[in-house]
Tab-separated table of C-alpha atoms (C1' of nucleotides) in Angstrom:
chain	number	residue	atom	x	y	z
W	1166	MET	CA	0.000	0.000	0.000
W	1167	LYS	CA	1.245	3.448	-0.924
W	1168	ILE	CA	0.524	6.466	1.191
W	1169	ASP	CA	0.400	10.008	-0.156
W	1170	ASN	CA	-0.561	13.397	1.113
W	1171	VAL	CA	-2.863	14.947	-1.419
W	1172	ALA	CA	-4.434	18.374	-1.857
W	1173	ASN	CA	-3.725	19.634	1.630
W	1174	GLN	CA	-2.367	18.747	5.006
W	1175	ARG	CA	-5.671	17.516	6.316
W	1176	GLN	CA	-6.193	14.904	3.670
W	1177	ILE	CA	-4.640	11.489	3.659
W	1178	CYS	CA	-4.820	9.197	0.680
W	1179	ILE	CA	-4.174	5.479	0.948
W	1180	GLN	CA	-3.815	3.724	-2.366
W	1181	HIS	CA	-3.845	0.077	-3.392
W	1182	VAL	CA	-5.972	-1.004	-0.442
W	1183	THR	CA	-6.816	-4.619	-1.127
W	1184	ASP	CA	-9.520	-6.807	0.387
W	1185	PHE	CA	-11.263	-3.915	2.076
W	1186	ASN	CA	-14.875	-2.730	1.938
W	1187	LEU	CA	-15.589	0.450	3.865
W	1188	LYS	CA	-19.370	0.093	3.855
W	1189	PHE	CA	-19.386	-3.477	5.124
W	1190	THR	CA	-16.784	-2.666	7.761
W	1191	LEU	CA	-18.529	0.382	9.191
W	1192	GLU	CA	-22.101	-0.928	8.927
W	1193	SER	CA	-21.644	-4.387	10.429
W	1194	GLY	CA	-22.732	-3.630	13.972
W	1195	GLN	CA	-19.317	-3.467	15.618
W	1196	SER	CA	-19.277	0.335	15.796
W	1197	PHE	CA	-22.167	2.630	16.677
W	1198	ARG	CA	-20.610	5.926	15.720
W	1199	TRP	CA	-20.319	6.089	11.933
W	1200	ASN	CA	-22.785	7.968	9.751
W	1201	ARG	CA	-23.032	7.802	5.995
W	1202	VAL	CA	-23.540	10.999	4.002
W	1203	ASP	CA	-23.755	10.214	0.288
W	1204	ASP	CA	-20.666	8.101	-0.401
W	1205	ALA	CA	-18.716	9.343	2.630
W	1206	TYR	CA	-18.592	8.082	6.195
W	1207	PHE	CA	-18.251	10.521	9.073
W	1208	GLY	CA	-17.141	9.468	12.518
W	1209	VAL	CA	-15.061	10.539	15.499
W	1210	VAL	CA	-11.707	8.879	16.113
W	1211	GLU	CA	-8.939	10.202	18.338
W	1212	ALA	CA	-10.851	13.391	19.154
W	1213	GLN	CA	-11.323	14.410	15.532
W	1214	ILE	CA	-13.957	14.012	12.876
W	1215	LEU	CA	-12.844	11.697	10.111
W	1216	LYS	CA	-14.470	11.726	6.707
W	1217	ILE	CA	-13.639	8.531	4.846
W	1218	GLN	CA	-14.429	7.721	1.242
W	1219	GLN	CA	-13.581	4.630	-0.731
W	1220	ARG	CA	-13.010	4.897	-4.478
W	1221	GLY	CA	-12.100	1.456	-5.707
W	1222	ASP	CA	-8.897	0.484	-3.951
W	1223	THR	CA	-8.226	4.012	-2.746
W	1224	LEU	CA	-9.194	5.483	0.608
W	1225	ILE	CA	-9.533	9.240	0.944
W	1226	ILE	CA	-9.539	10.473	4.515
W	1227	ASP	CA	-10.202	14.039	5.603
W	1228	SER	CA	-9.742	15.189	9.172
W	1229	SER	CA	-11.183	18.056	11.176
W	1230	LYS	CA	-7.813	18.434	12.854
W	1231	GLY	CA	-4.897	20.471	11.550
W	1232	LYS	CA	-2.559	17.613	12.304
W	1233	PRO	CA	-4.586	14.626	11.198
W	1234	ILE	CA	-4.557	11.113	12.524
W	1235	ALA	CA	-1.356	9.187	11.794
W	1236	THR	CA	-1.661	6.829	8.848
W	1237	GLU	CA	-0.237	4.004	10.956
W	1238	HIS	CA	-3.003	4.575	13.478
W	1239	LEU	CA	-5.574	4.545	10.713
W	1240	HIS	CA	-4.212	1.269	9.389
W	1241	HIS	CA	-4.557	-0.193	12.837
W	1242	TYR	CA	-8.072	1.177	13.326
W	1243	LEU	CA	-9.282	-0.292	10.039
W	1244	ASP	CA	-7.311	-3.518	10.543
W	1245	LEU	CA	-5.507	-3.003	7.233
W	1246	HIS	CA	-2.260	-4.503	8.503
W	1247	ARG	CA	-3.761	-7.983	8.498
W	1248	ASP	CA	-3.853	-10.343	5.541
W	1249	LEU	CA	-7.607	-10.716	5.251
W	1250	GLY	CA	-7.353	-13.180	2.389
W	1251	SER	CA	-5.533	-15.780	4.430
W	1252	ILE	CA	-7.790	-15.237	7.437
W	1253	LEU	CA	-10.930	-15.772	5.378
W	1254	ALA	CA	-9.376	-18.753	3.636
W	1255	ALA	CA	-8.751	-20.292	7.055
W	1256	VAL	CA	-12.365	-19.931	8.219
W	1257	ASN	CA	-13.939	-20.815	4.880
W	1258	VAL	CA	-14.754	-24.370	5.864
W	1259	ASP	CA	-18.245	-24.950	4.477
W	1260	ALA	CA	-20.663	-23.759	1.815
W	1261	TYR	CA	-22.676	-21.613	4.219
W	1262	ILE	CA	-19.906	-19.399	5.524
W	1263	GLU	CA	-18.495	-19.313	2.031
W	1264	GLN	CA	-21.648	-17.498	0.936
W	1265	ALA	CA	-21.277	-15.061	3.810
W	1266	ILE	CA	-17.628	-14.466	2.918
W	1267	ASN	CA	-18.365	-13.954	-0.764
W	1268	ARG	CA	-21.277	-11.632	-0.018
W	1269	PHE	CA	-19.357	-9.389	2.403
W	1270	TRP	CA	-15.799	-9.769	1.202
W	1271	GLY	CA	-13.652	-6.951	2.549
W	1272	MET	CA	-15.467	-6.532	5.850
W	1273	ARG	CA	-12.857	-6.138	8.555
W	1274	LEU	CA	-12.887	-6.116	12.313
W	1275	LEU	CA	-12.094	-2.666	13.643
W	1276	ASN	CA	-9.646	-1.919	16.431
W	1277	GLN	CA	-11.665	0.769	18.143
W	1278	GLU	CA	-10.719	2.994	21.049
W	1279	LEU	CA	-10.838	0.982	24.230
W	1280	TRP	CA	-12.849	3.128	26.610
W	1281	GLU	CA	-15.473	3.927	23.992
W	1282	THR	CA	-15.793	0.228	23.205
W	1283	ILE	CA	-16.118	-0.756	26.856
W	1284	ALA	CA	-18.814	1.848	27.430
W	1285	SER	CA	-20.671	1.154	24.192
W	1286	PHE	CA	-20.978	-2.573	24.762
W	1287	ILE	CA	-22.007	-2.122	28.386
W	1288	LEU	CA	-24.901	-0.161	26.913
W	1289	SER	CA	-25.547	-2.818	24.274
W	1290	GLN	CA	-26.838	-5.494	26.644
W	1291	ASN	CA	-30.471	-6.465	26.073
W	1292	ASN	CA	-30.765	-3.555	23.670
W	1293	ASN	CA	-31.037	-2.962	19.930
W	1294	MET	CA	-28.709	-1.255	17.450
W	1295	ALA	CA	-30.831	1.818	16.764
W	1296	ARG	CA	-31.297	2.546	20.437
W	1297	ILE	CA	-27.668	1.890	21.325
W	1298	ARG	CA	-26.689	4.421	18.688
W	1299	SER	CA	-29.080	7.071	19.966
W	1300	ILE	CA	-27.976	6.616	23.576
W	1301	ILE	CA	-24.324	6.974	22.614
W	1302	GLN	CA	-25.182	10.027	20.540
W	1303	LEU	CA	-26.980	11.632	23.488
W	1304	LEU	CA	-24.154	10.860	25.904
W	1305	SER	CA	-21.636	12.362	23.493
W	1306	GLU	CA	-23.700	15.495	22.913
W	1307	ARG	CA	-24.011	16.098	26.636
W	1308	PHE	CA	-20.627	15.045	27.901
W	1309	GLY	CA	-18.327	15.156	24.883
W	1310	GLN	CA	-16.542	17.941	23.069
W	1311	ARG	CA	-18.213	19.479	20.043
W	1312	LEU	CA	-16.522	19.058	16.678
W	1313	ALA	CA	-17.504	20.324	13.235
W	1314	PHE	CA	-16.150	19.541	9.793
W	1315	ASP	CA	-17.465	19.851	6.253
W	1316	GLY	CA	-21.000	20.575	7.415
W	1317	TYR	CA	-20.988	17.645	9.822
W	1318	VAL	CA	-21.269	18.097	13.581
W	1319	ASP	CA	-20.395	15.422	16.103
W	1320	TYR	CA	-18.910	15.036	19.562
W	1321	THR	CA	-15.997	13.209	21.147
W	1322	PHE	CA	-16.935	10.228	23.262
W	1323	PRO	CA	-17.185	11.251	26.948
W	1324	LEU	CA	-14.071	10.656	29.035
W	1325	PRO	CA	-14.320	8.256	32.004
W	1326	GLN	CA	-13.657	11.125	34.410
W	1327	THR	CA	-16.453	13.201	32.886
W	1328	LEU	CA	-18.996	10.413	33.256
W	1329	ALA	CA	-17.774	9.616	36.759
W	1330	ASP	CA	-18.271	13.251	37.741
W	1331	ALA	CA	-21.660	13.434	36.031
W	1332	GLY	CA	-23.160	10.715	38.216
W	1333	VAL	CA	-25.684	7.951	37.675
W	1334	ASP	CA	-28.745	10.197	37.336
W	1335	GLU	CA	-27.271	12.296	34.525
W	1336	ILE	CA	-26.276	9.125	32.675
W	1337	PHE	CA	-29.731	7.660	33.213
W	1338	ALA	CA	-31.211	10.829	31.730
W	1339	CYS	CA	-29.610	9.903	28.392
W	1340	GLY	CA	-31.910	6.899	28.087
W	1341	THR	CA	-29.528	4.203	29.270
W	1342	GLY	CA	-32.131	2.575	31.494
W	1343	TYR	CA	-30.868	0.270	34.215
W	1344	ARG	CA	-27.421	0.225	32.564
W	1345	ALA	CA	-26.670	3.710	33.929
W	1346	ARG	CA	-25.253	2.245	37.126
W	1347	TYR	CA	-23.005	-0.121	35.163
W	1348	LEU	CA	-21.631	2.654	32.983
W	1349	TRP	CA	-21.031	5.014	35.900
W	1350	ASN	CA	-19.298	2.259	37.821
W	1351	ALA	CA	-17.029	1.401	34.880
W	1352	ALA	CA	-16.227	5.064	34.282
W	1353	SER	CA	-15.322	5.523	37.931
W	1354	THR	CA	-13.170	2.399	37.984
W	1355	VAL	CA	-11.174	3.631	34.986
W	1356	ALA	CA	-11.057	7.226	36.218
W	1357	ASN	CA	-9.678	6.315	39.630
W	1358	GLY	CA	-7.048	4.056	38.132
W	1359	LYS	CA	-8.369	0.764	39.463
W	1360	LEU	CA	-8.577	-0.435	35.869
W	1361	GLU	CA	-5.673	0.653	33.672
W	1362	LEU	CA	-6.586	0.690	30.010
W	1363	GLU	CA	-2.978	0.595	28.841
W	1364	ALA	CA	-2.316	-2.483	30.950
W	1365	LEU	CA	-5.435	-4.097	29.508
W	1366	LYS	CA	-4.065	-3.577	25.996
W	1367	ARG	CA	-0.912	-5.493	26.851
W	1368	MET	CA	-2.731	-8.542	28.224
W	1369	ASP	CA	-3.407	-11.658	26.183
W	1370	TYR	CA	-6.983	-12.685	25.407
W	1371	PRO	CA	-7.806	-14.825	28.482
W	1372	GLU	CA	-6.280	-12.271	30.842
W	1373	ALA	CA	-8.025	-9.300	29.270
W	1374	LYS	CA	-11.382	-11.063	29.222
W	1375	GLN	CA	-11.055	-12.098	32.839
W	1376	GLU	CA	-10.161	-8.537	33.828
W	1377	LEU	CA	-13.112	-7.047	31.933
W	1378	ILE	CA	-15.610	-9.457	33.452
W	1379	LYS	CA	-14.729	-8.122	36.891
W	1380	LEU	CA	-16.633	-4.961	35.993
W	1381	GLU	CA	-20.290	-4.939	36.926
W	1382	GLY	CA	-22.471	-5.237	33.842
W	1383	ILE	CA	-19.805	-6.975	31.766
W	1384	GLY	CA	-20.304	-10.690	31.250
W	1385	GLU	CA	-18.769	-13.099	28.761
W	1386	LYS	CA	-20.476	-11.710	25.690
W	1387	VAL	CA	-19.674	-8.043	26.264
W	1388	ALA	CA	-16.102	-8.885	27.309
W	1389	ASP	CA	-15.673	-10.814	24.059
W	1390	CYS	CA	-17.017	-7.866	22.051
W	1391	ILE	CA	-14.434	-5.593	23.653
W	1392	CYS	CA	-11.671	-8.144	23.059
W	1393	LEU	CA	-12.684	-8.551	19.406
W	1394	PHE	CA	-13.692	-5.023	18.379
W	1395	SER	CA	-11.005	-3.104	20.231
W	1396	LEU	CA	-8.178	-5.299	21.489
W	1397	GLY	CA	-7.643	-7.345	18.335
W	1398	HIS	CA	-8.115	-10.781	19.903
W	1399	LEU	CA	-9.424	-12.723	16.914
W	1400	THR	CA	-10.148	-15.873	18.912
W	1401	ALA	CA	-12.833	-14.042	20.888
W	1402	LEU	CA	-16.364	-15.200	20.057
W	1403	PRO	CA	-19.168	-12.983	21.341
W	1404	ILE	CA	-22.357	-15.039	21.536
W	1405	ASP	CA	-25.402	-12.828	21.209
W	1406	VAL	CA	-28.916	-13.923	20.255
W	1407	TRP	CA	-27.981	-13.984	16.559
W	1408	ILE	CA	-24.820	-16.052	16.896
W	1409	LYS	CA	-26.623	-18.397	19.251
W	1410	ARG	CA	-29.402	-18.800	16.708
W	1411	ILE	CA	-26.953	-19.453	13.870
W	1412	PHE	CA	-25.076	-22.163	15.710
W	1413	GLU	CA	-28.161	-23.824	17.132
W	1414	ARG	CA	-30.079	-23.880	13.868
W	1415	VAL	CA	-27.366	-24.166	11.254
W	1416	TYR	CA	-24.479	-26.056	12.821
W	1417	LEU	CA	-25.393	-27.896	16.019
W	1418	ARG	CA	-29.068	-28.358	15.141
W	1419	LYS	CA	-30.163	-28.431	18.780
W	1420	ARG	CA	-30.383	-26.164	21.797
W	1421	ALA	CA	-26.928	-25.361	23.066
W	1422	THR	CA	-25.314	-23.505	25.922
W	1423	SER	CA	-22.733	-20.796	25.310
W	1424	ARG	CA	-20.066	-23.163	26.514
W	1425	GLU	CA	-21.022	-25.772	23.927
W	1426	ILE	CA	-21.077	-23.188	21.164
W	1427	GLN	CA	-17.698	-21.792	22.200
W	1428	GLU	CA	-16.157	-25.228	22.183
W	1429	PHE	CA	-17.640	-26.268	18.876
W	1430	ALA	CA	-16.923	-22.998	17.085
W	1431	LYS	CA	-13.324	-22.760	18.199
W	1432	ASN	CA	-12.702	-26.299	17.047
W	1433	TYR	CA	-14.646	-25.865	13.814
W	1434	PHE	CA	-13.408	-22.460	12.604
W	1435	GLY	CA	-10.033	-22.292	14.334
W	1436	GLU	CA	-8.009	-19.377	15.665
W	1437	PHE	CA	-9.795	-16.735	13.564
W	1438	VAL	CA	-13.263	-17.647	14.827
W	1439	GLY	CA	-13.868	-13.979	15.641
W	1440	TYR	CA	-13.713	-13.110	11.954
W	1441	ALA	CA	-15.953	-16.060	11.103
W	1442	GLN	CA	-18.433	-14.761	13.655
W	1443	GLN	CA	-18.548	-11.306	12.067
W	1444	TYR	CA	-19.358	-12.670	8.617
W	1445	LEU	CA	-21.981	-15.097	9.947
W	1446	PHE	CA	-23.572	-12.383	12.061
W	1447	HIS	CA	-23.807	-9.823	9.288
W	1448	TYR	CA	-24.922	-12.384	6.739
W	1449	ALA	CA	-27.703	-13.752	8.959
W	1450	GLN	CA	-28.970	-10.242	9.622
W	1451	ASN	CA	-29.167	-9.431	5.932
W	1452	GLN	CA	-30.307	-12.709	4.460
W	1453	PRO	CA	-31.911	-14.919	7.080
W	1454	ASP	CA	-32.710	-17.903	4.900
W	1455	TRP	CA	-32.473	-20.523	7.588
W	1456	ALA	CA	-33.674	-23.521	5.667
W	1457	ASP	CA	-31.084	-22.900	3.009
W	1458	ALA	CA	-28.463	-22.275	5.662
W	1459	GLU	CA	-28.865	-25.662	7.327
W	1460	HIS	CA	-28.619	-27.300	3.981
W	1461	LEU	CA	-25.410	-25.516	3.036
W	1462	ALA	CA	-23.613	-25.949	6.335
W	1463	LEU	CA	-23.953	-29.704	6.217
W	1464	ARG	CA	-23.067	-30.059	2.605
W	1465	ASP	CA	-19.868	-29.291	0.746
W	1466	LYS	CA	-17.967	-29.358	3.990
W	1467	LYS	CA	-14.363	-28.735	3.231
W	1468	ARG	CA	-12.987	-30.169	6.456
D	650	DT	C1'	-50.683	-5.425	24.357
D	651	DT	C1'	-46.943	-8.250	23.897
D	652	DC	C1'	-42.499	-9.230	22.080
D	653	DC	C1'	-37.809	-8.261	21.039
D	654	DA	C1'	-33.141	-6.259	21.116
D	655	DG	C1'	-25.018	-7.706	19.694
D	656	DG	C1'	-27.162	-9.675	28.283
D	657	DA	C1'	-26.007	-9.715	33.053
D	658	DG	C1'	-26.927	-10.562	37.917
D	659	DA	C1'	-29.296	-12.728	41.628
D	660	DG	C1'	-31.491	-16.511	43.403
D	661	DA	C1'	-33.207	-21.317	43.424
D	662	DG	C1'	-32.653	-26.000	42.593
L	68	DC	C1'	-23.340	-26.501	37.450
L	69	DT	C1'	-28.098	-24.968	34.933
L	70	DC	C1'	-32.597	-22.714	34.845
L	71	DT	C1'	-35.525	-18.609	35.641
L	72	DC	C1'	-36.785	-13.978	36.633
L	73	DT	C1'	-35.920	-9.200	36.467
L	74	DC	C1'	-33.863	-5.128	34.938
L	75	DA	C1'	-35.521	0.360	31.307
L	76	DT	C1'	-36.736	1.552	26.837
L	77	DG	C1'	-38.725	2.194	22.255
L	78	DG	C1'	-40.039	0.208	17.989
L	79	DA	C1'	-42.597	-3.426	15.614
DNA sequence: TTCCAGGAGAGAG
DNA sequence: CTCTCTCATGGA
């Protein structure tokens, strides 16, 4: 990949980006903060608005900041440093996931900012996408810093200290429901240094997951989301209602506990099961043809 | 009105 | 260990 500065200081251009689809990546339910305007995506990363456009194998990124985000950081955020082709080849073990892979080729797992990911997925429990997005938007408007760029207005995600100072009632007022206490507690724990985010980033997957689960309101599923969507642990498998449904109906063909699904999936898809999960999840949401799915998973098995 | 959503915690058995 | 009930909220 070749990197050039084009037009002005605020614009970054990444050329020859292979195996990457911006739309699939930003609209696959792992992030709640990206908004599409025509063919451009606006979002807030590292305290700046980013405007990202994909033209073929070229990414054009504009920043609201005078000194824009480092290209290395952007590569990491979009997971461009990984060889997606070999990852998808490794998890392409049957005709069903092959359809998912072919349909959404180029979808990558993001490496999002840790605190924002922790907070967002605490709010995600027993909740739906649209509402999670609106709650996060409200929280950011009230407790974040206002940013504007190219006619787009958005806000930085609230700092742990800010939410800790705000208190449970102010968080509740943003529509979080009973999760307000969980979010305030997590914010306070990070703000007072009892949970060090930088230390969390250095831990391996089992350690990080174990540490996250200690927080109230974070169980296995949310911890796995944080491990997969922020910390880059590709063996993490978040089991939500959709993933549970897929494995029970398509693969195991019976009721199954999370433990059974974890064990089966890790054995079946291998070390990149997190990527397999993302394709299955997004595919099932967009084309829930279950009868066909069962048929395909059992047939044409490659392993 | 009831059910559901990228669940977790508490309690019972 | 597993099963069940409850927890706000808004859209279908």
